[in-house]
Coordinates of C-alpha atoms in Angstrom, one line a residue:
X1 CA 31.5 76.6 -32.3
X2 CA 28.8 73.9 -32.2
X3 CA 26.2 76.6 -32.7
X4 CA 27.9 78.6 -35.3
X5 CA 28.5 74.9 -37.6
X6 CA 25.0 74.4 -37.3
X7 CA 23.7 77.5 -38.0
X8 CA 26.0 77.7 -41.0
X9 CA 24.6 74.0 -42.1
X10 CA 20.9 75.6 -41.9
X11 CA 21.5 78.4 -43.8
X12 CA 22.9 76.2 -46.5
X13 CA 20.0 74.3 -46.6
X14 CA 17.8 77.3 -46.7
X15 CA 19.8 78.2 -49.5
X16 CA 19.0 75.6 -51.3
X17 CA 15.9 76.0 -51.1
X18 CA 15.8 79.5 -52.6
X19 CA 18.7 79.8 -54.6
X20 CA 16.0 80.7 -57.0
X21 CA 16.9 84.2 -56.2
X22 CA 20.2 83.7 -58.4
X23 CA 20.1 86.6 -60.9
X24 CA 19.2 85.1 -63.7
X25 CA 15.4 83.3 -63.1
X26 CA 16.1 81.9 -66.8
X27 CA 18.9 79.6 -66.0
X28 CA 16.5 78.2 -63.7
X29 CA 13.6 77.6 -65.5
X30 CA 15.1 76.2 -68.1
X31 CA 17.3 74.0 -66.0
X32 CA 14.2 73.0 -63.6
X33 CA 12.8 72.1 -67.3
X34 CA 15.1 69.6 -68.4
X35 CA 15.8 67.9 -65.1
X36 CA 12.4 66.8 -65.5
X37 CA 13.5 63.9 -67.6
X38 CA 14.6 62.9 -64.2
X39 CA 11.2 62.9 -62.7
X40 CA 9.8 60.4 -65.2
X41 CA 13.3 58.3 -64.1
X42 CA 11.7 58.5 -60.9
X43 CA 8.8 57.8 -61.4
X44 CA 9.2 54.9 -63.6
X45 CA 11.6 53.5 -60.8
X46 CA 9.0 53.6 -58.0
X47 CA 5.8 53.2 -59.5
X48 CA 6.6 49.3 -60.3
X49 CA 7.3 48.7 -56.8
X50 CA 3.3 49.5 -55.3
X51 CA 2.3 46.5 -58.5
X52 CA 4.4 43.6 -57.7
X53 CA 2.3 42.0 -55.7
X54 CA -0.4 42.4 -58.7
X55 CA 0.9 41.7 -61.9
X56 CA 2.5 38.4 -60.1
X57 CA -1.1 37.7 -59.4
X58 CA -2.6 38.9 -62.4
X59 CA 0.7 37.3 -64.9
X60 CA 1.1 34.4 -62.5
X61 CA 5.1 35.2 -62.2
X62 CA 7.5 33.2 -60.3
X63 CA 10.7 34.7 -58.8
X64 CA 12.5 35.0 -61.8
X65 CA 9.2 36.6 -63.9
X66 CA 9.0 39.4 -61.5
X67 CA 13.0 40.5 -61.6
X68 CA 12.5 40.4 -65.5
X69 CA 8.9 42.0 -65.1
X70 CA 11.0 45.2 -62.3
X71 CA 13.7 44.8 -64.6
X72 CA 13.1 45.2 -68.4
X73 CA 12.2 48.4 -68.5
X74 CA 16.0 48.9 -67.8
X75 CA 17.0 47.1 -71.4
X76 CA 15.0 49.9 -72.9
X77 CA 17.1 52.2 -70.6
X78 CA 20.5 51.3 -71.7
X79 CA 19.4 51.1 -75.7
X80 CA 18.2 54.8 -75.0
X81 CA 21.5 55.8 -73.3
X82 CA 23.3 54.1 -76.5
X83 CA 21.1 55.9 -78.9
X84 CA 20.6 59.5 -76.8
X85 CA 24.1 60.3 -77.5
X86 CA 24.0 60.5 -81.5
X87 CA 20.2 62.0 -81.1
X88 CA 21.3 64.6 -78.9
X89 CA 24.5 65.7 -81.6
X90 CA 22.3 65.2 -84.6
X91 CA 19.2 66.8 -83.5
X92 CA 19.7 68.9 -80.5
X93 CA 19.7 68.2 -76.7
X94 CA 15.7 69.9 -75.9
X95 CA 14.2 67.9 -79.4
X96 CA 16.0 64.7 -78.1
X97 CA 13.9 65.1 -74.6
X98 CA 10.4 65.9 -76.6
X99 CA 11.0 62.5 -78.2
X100 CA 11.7 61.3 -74.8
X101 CA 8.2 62.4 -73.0
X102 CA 6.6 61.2 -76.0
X103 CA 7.8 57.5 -75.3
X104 CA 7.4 57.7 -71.3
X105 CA 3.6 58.6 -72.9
X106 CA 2.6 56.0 -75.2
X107 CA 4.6 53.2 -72.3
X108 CA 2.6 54.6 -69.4
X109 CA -0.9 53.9 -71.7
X110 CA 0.4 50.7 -72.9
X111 CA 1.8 49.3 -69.7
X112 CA -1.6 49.6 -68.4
X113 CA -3.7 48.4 -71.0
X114 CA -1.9 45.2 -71.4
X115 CA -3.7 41.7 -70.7
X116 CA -0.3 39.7 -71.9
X117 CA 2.8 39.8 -70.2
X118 CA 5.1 39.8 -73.5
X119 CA 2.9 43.8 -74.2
X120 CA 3.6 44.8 -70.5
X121 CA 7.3 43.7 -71.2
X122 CA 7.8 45.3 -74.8
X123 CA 5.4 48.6 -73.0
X124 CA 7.9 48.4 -69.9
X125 CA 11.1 48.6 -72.8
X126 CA 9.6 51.7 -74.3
X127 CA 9.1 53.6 -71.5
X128 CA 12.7 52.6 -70.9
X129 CA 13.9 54.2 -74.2
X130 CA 12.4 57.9 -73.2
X131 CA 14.1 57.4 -69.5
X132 CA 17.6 56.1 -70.6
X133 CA 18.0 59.1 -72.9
X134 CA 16.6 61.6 -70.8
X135 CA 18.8 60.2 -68.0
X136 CA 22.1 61.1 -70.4
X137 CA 20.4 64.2 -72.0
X138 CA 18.8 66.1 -69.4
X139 CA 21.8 66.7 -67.2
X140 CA 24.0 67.1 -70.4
X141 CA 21.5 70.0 -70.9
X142 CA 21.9 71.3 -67.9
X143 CA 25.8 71.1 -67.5
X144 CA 26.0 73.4 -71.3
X145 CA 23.6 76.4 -70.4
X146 CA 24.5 76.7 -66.3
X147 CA 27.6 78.9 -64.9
X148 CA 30.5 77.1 -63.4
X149 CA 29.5 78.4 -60.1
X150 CA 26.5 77.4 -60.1
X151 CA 26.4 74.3 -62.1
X152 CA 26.6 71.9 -59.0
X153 CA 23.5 72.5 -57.6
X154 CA 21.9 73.5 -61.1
X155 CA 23.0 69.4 -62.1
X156 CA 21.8 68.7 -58.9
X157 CA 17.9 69.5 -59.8
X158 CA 18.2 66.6 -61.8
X159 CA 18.6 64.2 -58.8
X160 CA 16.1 66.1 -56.5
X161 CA 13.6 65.1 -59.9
X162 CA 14.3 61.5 -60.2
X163 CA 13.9 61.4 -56.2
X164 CA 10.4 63.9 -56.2
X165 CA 9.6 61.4 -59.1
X166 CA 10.2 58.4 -56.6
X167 CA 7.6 60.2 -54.0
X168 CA 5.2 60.8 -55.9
X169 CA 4.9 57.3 -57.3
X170 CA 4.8 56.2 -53.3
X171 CA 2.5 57.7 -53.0
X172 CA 0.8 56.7 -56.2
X173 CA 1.1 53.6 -55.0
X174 CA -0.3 54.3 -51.7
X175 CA -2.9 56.2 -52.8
X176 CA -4.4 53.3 -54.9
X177 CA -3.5 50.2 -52.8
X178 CA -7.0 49.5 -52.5
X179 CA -8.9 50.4 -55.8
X180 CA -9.6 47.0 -56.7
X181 CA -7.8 44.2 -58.5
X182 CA -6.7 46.4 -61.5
X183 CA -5.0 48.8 -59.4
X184 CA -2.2 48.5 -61.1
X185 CA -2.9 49.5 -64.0
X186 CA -4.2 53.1 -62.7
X187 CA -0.8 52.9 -61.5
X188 CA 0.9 52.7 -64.2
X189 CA -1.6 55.3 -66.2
X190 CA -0.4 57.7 -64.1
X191 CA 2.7 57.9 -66.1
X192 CA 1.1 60.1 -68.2
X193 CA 0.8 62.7 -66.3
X194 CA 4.5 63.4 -65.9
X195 CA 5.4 62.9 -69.5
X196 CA 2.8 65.6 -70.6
X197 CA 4.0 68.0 -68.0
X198 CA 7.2 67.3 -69.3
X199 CA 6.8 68.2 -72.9
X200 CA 4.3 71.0 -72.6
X201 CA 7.6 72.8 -70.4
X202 CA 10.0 71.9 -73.2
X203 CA 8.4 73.8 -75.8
X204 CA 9.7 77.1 -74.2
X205 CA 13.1 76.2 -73.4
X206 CA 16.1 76.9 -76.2
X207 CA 18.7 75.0 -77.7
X208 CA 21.8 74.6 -75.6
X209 CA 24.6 77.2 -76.8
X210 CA 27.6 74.4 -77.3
X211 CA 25.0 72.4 -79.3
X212 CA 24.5 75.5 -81.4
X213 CA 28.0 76.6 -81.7
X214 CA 29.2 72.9 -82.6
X215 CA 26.6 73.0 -85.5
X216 CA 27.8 76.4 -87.1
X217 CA 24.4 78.6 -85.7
X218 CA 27.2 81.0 -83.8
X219 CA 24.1 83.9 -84.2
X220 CA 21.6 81.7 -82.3
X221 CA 24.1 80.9 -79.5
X222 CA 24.6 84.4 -79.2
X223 CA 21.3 85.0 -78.3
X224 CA 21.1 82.0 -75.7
X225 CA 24.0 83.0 -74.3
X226 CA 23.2 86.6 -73.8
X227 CA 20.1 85.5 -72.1
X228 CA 22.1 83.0 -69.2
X229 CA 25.1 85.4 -69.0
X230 CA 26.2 89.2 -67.7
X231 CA 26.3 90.9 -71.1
X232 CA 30.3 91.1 -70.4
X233 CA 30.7 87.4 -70.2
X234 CA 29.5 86.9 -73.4
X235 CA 31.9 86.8 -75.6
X236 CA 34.1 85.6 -73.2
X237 CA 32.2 82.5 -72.9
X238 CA 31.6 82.3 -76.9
X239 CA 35.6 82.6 -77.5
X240 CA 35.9 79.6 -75.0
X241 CA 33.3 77.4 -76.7
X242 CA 34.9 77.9 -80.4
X243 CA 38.0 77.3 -79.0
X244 CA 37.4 73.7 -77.3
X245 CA 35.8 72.7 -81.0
X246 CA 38.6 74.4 -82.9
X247 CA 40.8 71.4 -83.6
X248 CA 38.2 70.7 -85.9
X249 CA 37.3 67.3 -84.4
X250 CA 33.9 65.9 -85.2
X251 CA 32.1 63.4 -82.3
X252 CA 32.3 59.9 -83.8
X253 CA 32.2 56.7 -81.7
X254 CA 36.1 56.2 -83.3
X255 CA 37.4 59.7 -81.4
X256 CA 35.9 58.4 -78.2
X257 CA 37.8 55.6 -77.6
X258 CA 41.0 58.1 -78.6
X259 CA 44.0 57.2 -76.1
X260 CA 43.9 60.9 -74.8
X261 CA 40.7 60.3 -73.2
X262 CA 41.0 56.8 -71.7
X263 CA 41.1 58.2 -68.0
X264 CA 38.3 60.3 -68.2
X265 CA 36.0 58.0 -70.0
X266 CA 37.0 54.8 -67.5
X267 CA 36.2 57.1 -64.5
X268 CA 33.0 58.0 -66.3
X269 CA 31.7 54.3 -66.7
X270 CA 33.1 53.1 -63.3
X271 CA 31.3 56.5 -61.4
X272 CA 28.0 55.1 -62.8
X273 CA 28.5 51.7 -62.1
X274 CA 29.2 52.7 -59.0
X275 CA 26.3 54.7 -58.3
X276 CA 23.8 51.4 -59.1
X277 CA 26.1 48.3 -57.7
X278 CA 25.6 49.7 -54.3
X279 CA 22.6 48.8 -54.3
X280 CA 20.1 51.9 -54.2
X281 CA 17.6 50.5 -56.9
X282 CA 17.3 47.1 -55.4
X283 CA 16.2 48.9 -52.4
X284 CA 13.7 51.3 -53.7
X285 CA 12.7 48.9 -56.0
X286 CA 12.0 46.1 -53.8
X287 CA 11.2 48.1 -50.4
X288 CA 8.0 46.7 -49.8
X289 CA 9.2 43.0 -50.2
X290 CA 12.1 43.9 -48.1
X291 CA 9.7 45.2 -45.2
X292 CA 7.5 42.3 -45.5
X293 CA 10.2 39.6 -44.7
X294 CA 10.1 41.9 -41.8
X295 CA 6.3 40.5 -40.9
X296 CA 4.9 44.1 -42.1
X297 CA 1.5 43.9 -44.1
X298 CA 1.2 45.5 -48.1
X299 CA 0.0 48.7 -46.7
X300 CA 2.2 49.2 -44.0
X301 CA 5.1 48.3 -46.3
X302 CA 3.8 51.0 -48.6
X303 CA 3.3 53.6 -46.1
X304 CA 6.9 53.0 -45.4
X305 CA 8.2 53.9 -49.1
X306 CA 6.9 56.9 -48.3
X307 CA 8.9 57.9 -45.6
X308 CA 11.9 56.6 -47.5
X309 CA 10.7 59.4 -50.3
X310 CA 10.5 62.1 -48.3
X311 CA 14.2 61.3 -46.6
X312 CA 15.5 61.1 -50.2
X313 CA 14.0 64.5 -51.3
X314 CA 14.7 66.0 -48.1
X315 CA 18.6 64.8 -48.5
X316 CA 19.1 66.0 -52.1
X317 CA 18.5 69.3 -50.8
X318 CA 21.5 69.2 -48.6
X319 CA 23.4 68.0 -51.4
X320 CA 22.1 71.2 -53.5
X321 CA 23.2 73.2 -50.9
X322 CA 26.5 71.8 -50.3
X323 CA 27.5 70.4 -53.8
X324 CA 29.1 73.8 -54.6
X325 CA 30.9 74.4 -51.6
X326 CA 32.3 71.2 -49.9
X327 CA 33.1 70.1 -53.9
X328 CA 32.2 66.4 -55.7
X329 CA 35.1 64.1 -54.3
X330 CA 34.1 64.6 -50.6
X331 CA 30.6 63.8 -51.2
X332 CA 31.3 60.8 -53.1
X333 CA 34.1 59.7 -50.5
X334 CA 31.6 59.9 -47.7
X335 CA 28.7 58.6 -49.1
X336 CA 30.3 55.1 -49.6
X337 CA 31.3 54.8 -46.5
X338 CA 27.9 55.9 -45.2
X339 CA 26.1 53.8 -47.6
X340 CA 28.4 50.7 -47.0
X341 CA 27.9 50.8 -43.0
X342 CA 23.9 51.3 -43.3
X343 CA 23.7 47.8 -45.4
X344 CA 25.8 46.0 -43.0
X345 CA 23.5 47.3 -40.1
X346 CA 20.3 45.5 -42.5
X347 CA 22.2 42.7 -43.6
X348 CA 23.5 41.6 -40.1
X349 CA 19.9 42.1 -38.8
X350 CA 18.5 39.8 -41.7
X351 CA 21.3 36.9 -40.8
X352 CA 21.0 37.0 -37.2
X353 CA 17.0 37.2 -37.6
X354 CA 16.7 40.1 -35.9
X355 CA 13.2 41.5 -37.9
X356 CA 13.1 45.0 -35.7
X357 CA 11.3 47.0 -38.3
X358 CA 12.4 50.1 -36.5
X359 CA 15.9 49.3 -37.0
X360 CA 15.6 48.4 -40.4
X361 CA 13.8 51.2 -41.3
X362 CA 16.2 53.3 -39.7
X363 CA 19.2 51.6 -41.3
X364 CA 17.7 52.0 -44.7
X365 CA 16.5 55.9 -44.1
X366 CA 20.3 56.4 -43.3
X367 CA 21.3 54.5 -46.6
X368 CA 18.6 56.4 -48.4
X369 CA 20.3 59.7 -47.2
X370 CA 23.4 58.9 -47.9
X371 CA 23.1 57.8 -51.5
X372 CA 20.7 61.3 -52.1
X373 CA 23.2 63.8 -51.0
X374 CA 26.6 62.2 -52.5
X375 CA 26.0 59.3 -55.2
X376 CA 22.9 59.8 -56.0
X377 CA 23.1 63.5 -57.2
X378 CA 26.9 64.1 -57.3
X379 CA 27.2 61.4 -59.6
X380 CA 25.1 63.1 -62.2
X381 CA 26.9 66.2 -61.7
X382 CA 30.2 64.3 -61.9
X383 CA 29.4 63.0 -65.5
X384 CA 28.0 66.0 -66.9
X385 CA 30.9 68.0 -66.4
X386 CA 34.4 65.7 -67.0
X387 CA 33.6 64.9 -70.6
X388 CA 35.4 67.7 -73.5
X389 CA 33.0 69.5 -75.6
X390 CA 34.1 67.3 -78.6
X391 CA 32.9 63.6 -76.9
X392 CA 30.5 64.8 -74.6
X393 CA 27.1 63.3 -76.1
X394 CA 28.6 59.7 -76.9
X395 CA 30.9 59.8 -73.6
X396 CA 27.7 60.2 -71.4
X397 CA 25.8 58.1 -73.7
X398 CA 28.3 55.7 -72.8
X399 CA 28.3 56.3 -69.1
X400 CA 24.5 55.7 -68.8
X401 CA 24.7 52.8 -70.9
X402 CA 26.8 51.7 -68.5
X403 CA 24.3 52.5 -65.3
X404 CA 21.6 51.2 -67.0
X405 CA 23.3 47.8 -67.3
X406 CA 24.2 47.5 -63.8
X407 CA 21.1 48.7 -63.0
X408 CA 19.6 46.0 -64.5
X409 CA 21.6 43.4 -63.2
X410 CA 21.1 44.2 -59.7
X411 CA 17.2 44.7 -60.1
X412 CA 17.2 41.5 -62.5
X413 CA 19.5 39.4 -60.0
X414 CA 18.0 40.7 -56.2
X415 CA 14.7 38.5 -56.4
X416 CA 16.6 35.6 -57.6
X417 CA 19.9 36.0 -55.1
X418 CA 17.7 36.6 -52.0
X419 CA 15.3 33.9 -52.8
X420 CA 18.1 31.1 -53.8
X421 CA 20.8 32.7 -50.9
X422 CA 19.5 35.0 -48.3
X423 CA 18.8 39.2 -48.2
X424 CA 21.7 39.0 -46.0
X425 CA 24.5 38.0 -48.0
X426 CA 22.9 40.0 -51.5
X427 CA 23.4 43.4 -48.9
X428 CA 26.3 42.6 -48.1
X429 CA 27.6 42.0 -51.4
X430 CA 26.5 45.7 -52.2
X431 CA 28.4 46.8 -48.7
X432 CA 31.1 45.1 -50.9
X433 CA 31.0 47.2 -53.6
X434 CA 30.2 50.4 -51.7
X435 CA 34.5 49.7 -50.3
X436 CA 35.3 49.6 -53.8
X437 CA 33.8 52.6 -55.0
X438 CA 35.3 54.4 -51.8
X439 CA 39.2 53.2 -52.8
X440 CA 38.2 54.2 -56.6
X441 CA 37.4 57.6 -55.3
X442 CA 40.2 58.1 -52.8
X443 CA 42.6 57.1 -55.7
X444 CA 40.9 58.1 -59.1
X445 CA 38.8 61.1 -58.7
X446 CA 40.0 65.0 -59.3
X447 CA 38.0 67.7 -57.7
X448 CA 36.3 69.7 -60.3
X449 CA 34.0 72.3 -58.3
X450 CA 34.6 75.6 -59.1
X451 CA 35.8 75.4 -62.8
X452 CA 34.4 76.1 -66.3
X453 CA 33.4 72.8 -68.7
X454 CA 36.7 73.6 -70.8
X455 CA 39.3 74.0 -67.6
X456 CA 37.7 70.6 -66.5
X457 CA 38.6 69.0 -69.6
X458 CA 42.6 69.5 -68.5
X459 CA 42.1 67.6 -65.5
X460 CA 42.2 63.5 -66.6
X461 CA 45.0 65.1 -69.4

């Protein structure tokens, strides 16, 4: 039976990695497309890790300078979020992501030209405004053109992007360690790269078909939709789209906050709180500091983001694999247990003293893991799928809003609660947190794998 489980587990992985062989290619190039937003999430998450150690230098930052310096690109993040949603309904979801590679653009450039710390701040904010709204829009866009079945691991592109986008910044960082004092501004040039790869793809992906429908071109969705669907599905699937707008109600900030959908929109904003108060973005954000407490040099420490890339990539395969099968709940249920047991394993370590890097390292690849297969991309998956047709834009607008803020409070707040209390107690806060999201879960959260955008919408009824 061993035998048999395991070679059921690899060919789900291998699926995963091919499931490019679905019948229709165009679903996934288009979907590949626009979780691409989620590589410049990535990569803006990383790539400020490898230049801590230089703009504190270069700026002359205490403690509290650098969790504002890691941090503020996050404020840009939630006013994006905020902002995306209306964008998105007014303009379209792809001509709300061109605007957002144009803004990851013009940060990267800016970021890295600055000589004050006030322009590397306002630089860091705008780059934040492209990321917040792609991190709401892109797997919005994704969740309207995919097919229930495949949806999942569709969504779940976006993830493996934000965590390829993590890598690549490692090694970014790695790469150009030792360029000379200005290092970090190559670093945070490279941004550009990305952001232009981003928008050149976006010029040949259409308009989702809800968008179109919801906006009275019925004609144009047609076409979309014979393009991602059998030619039987259709109408089908255009029937069901009219239908879920038919009540005639118009988004508005007013109809989100409607008593009908209090349960879906509270599980919405406390999934992606969730996903950042465990912790993940103080960790990949501040892996190099953490390893150096350990007596590990720069380099070393950076060497060792690396590895922590690749297990994240390598993870968010399984969860591509898997997402479609073992269904959303169970993924989140175990990962917070997973998560939760990995930061006591570092946080006991830090209080007794104990600096085995090995173990550490370990401890953290395991929470790494954890978080890539279940929080880190069900999550996104999750929120892209509960919301009705009618609210979707502002309710994920909301949601991200809401994952930006805690995002920012635990990147602001780490540097300052490890410096005035001890890395010990801050993980094991987030341990904390990681037993709350697990009896939120148990308690809160429906299974939705399997089902069509509009039969989800009957589920937090």
């Amino acid at each position: 039976m061993f035998i048999f489980s395991i070679i059921k587990w690899l060919n789900a992985i291998l699926e995963a990695g091919t499931f490019i062989l679905m019948n229709n290619r165009f679903v996934i190039l288009i979907s590949a497309t626009a979780a691409l937003g989620g590589l410049l999430f990535g990569f803006d998450t990383a790539i400020i890790s490898g230049t801590i150690p230089y703009i504190q230098a270069y700026f002359k930052l205490d403690a509290v300078m650098i969790g504002w310096a890691v941090s503020s690109g996050l404020i840009g993040c939630a006013m994006g979020s905020l902002a995306a949603g209306g964008l998105a309904d007014k303009y379209g979801r792809r001509n709300s992501l061109i605007i957002c590679a144009l803004l990851f653009a013009i940060s990267g450039i800016g970021a890295a030209i600055s000589k004050q710390f006030f322009l590397f701040i306002i630089f860091r904010i705008i780059g934040g405004l492209g990321v917040g709204a792609a991190a709401m829009v892109s797997p919005m866009y994704i969740a309207e053109i995919a097919p229930a079945s495949q949806r999942g691991k569709l969504v779940a592109l976006y993830q493996l992007a934000i965590v390829t986008g993590i890598l690549l910044a490692y090694f970014t960082n790695y790469a150009l360690n030792g360029t000379g004092e200005y290092n970090w501004r190559w670093m945070f040039g490279t941004q550009l790269i990305p952001s232009i790869l981003f928008l050149l793809m976006l010029l040949s992906v259409p308009e989702t078909p809800r968008w179109l429908v919801n906006n009275e071109q019925v004609k144009q969705a047609v076409i979309v939709l014979q393009k991602i669907k059998n030619s039987l599905d259709v109408q089908h699937e255009l029937t069901q789209i009219q239908l879920s707008y038919s009540e005639g109600e118009k988004s508005s900030i007013s109809r989100l906050f409607d008593k009908k959908y209090s349960k879906v929109l509270i599980a919405g904003v406390l999934l992606a709180i969730f996903q950042q108060v465990t912790g993940i973005n103080a960790i990949l954000y501040y892996a190099p500091v953490i390893f150096n407490q350990t007596g590990l040099g720069n380099n070393d420490s950076l060497l060792y983001t690396i590895i922590i890339g690749l297990v994240n990539v390598v993870s968010t395969f399984i969860a591509i694999g898997f997402v479609d099968k073992v269904g959303r709940k169970r993924f989140l249920v175990m990962g917070s247990v997973l998560m939760g047991a990995s930061l006591i394993v570092v946080a006991i370590c830090f209080y007794f003293q104990f600096y085995k890097y090995y173990l550490i390292l370990i401890s953290v690849l395991v929470y790494v893991a954890s978080f890539g297969c279940t929080l880190g991309a069900v999550t996104w998956v999750y929120l892209s799928e509960i919301f009705p047709n009618r609210i979707r834009a502002l309710a994920l607008s909301l949601s991200t809003f809401a994952l930006w803020l805690a995002d920012f409070a635990i990147s602001y707040s780490f540097p300052v609660m490890t410096a005035h209390f001890s890395t010990s107690i801050t993980l094991g806060i987030y341990a904390g947190f990681c037993l709350i999201a697990f009896i939120y879960m148990i308690v809160n959260i429906p299974e939705t794998k399997g089902k069509s955008l509009e039969e989800i919408e009957t589920l937090f009824l």
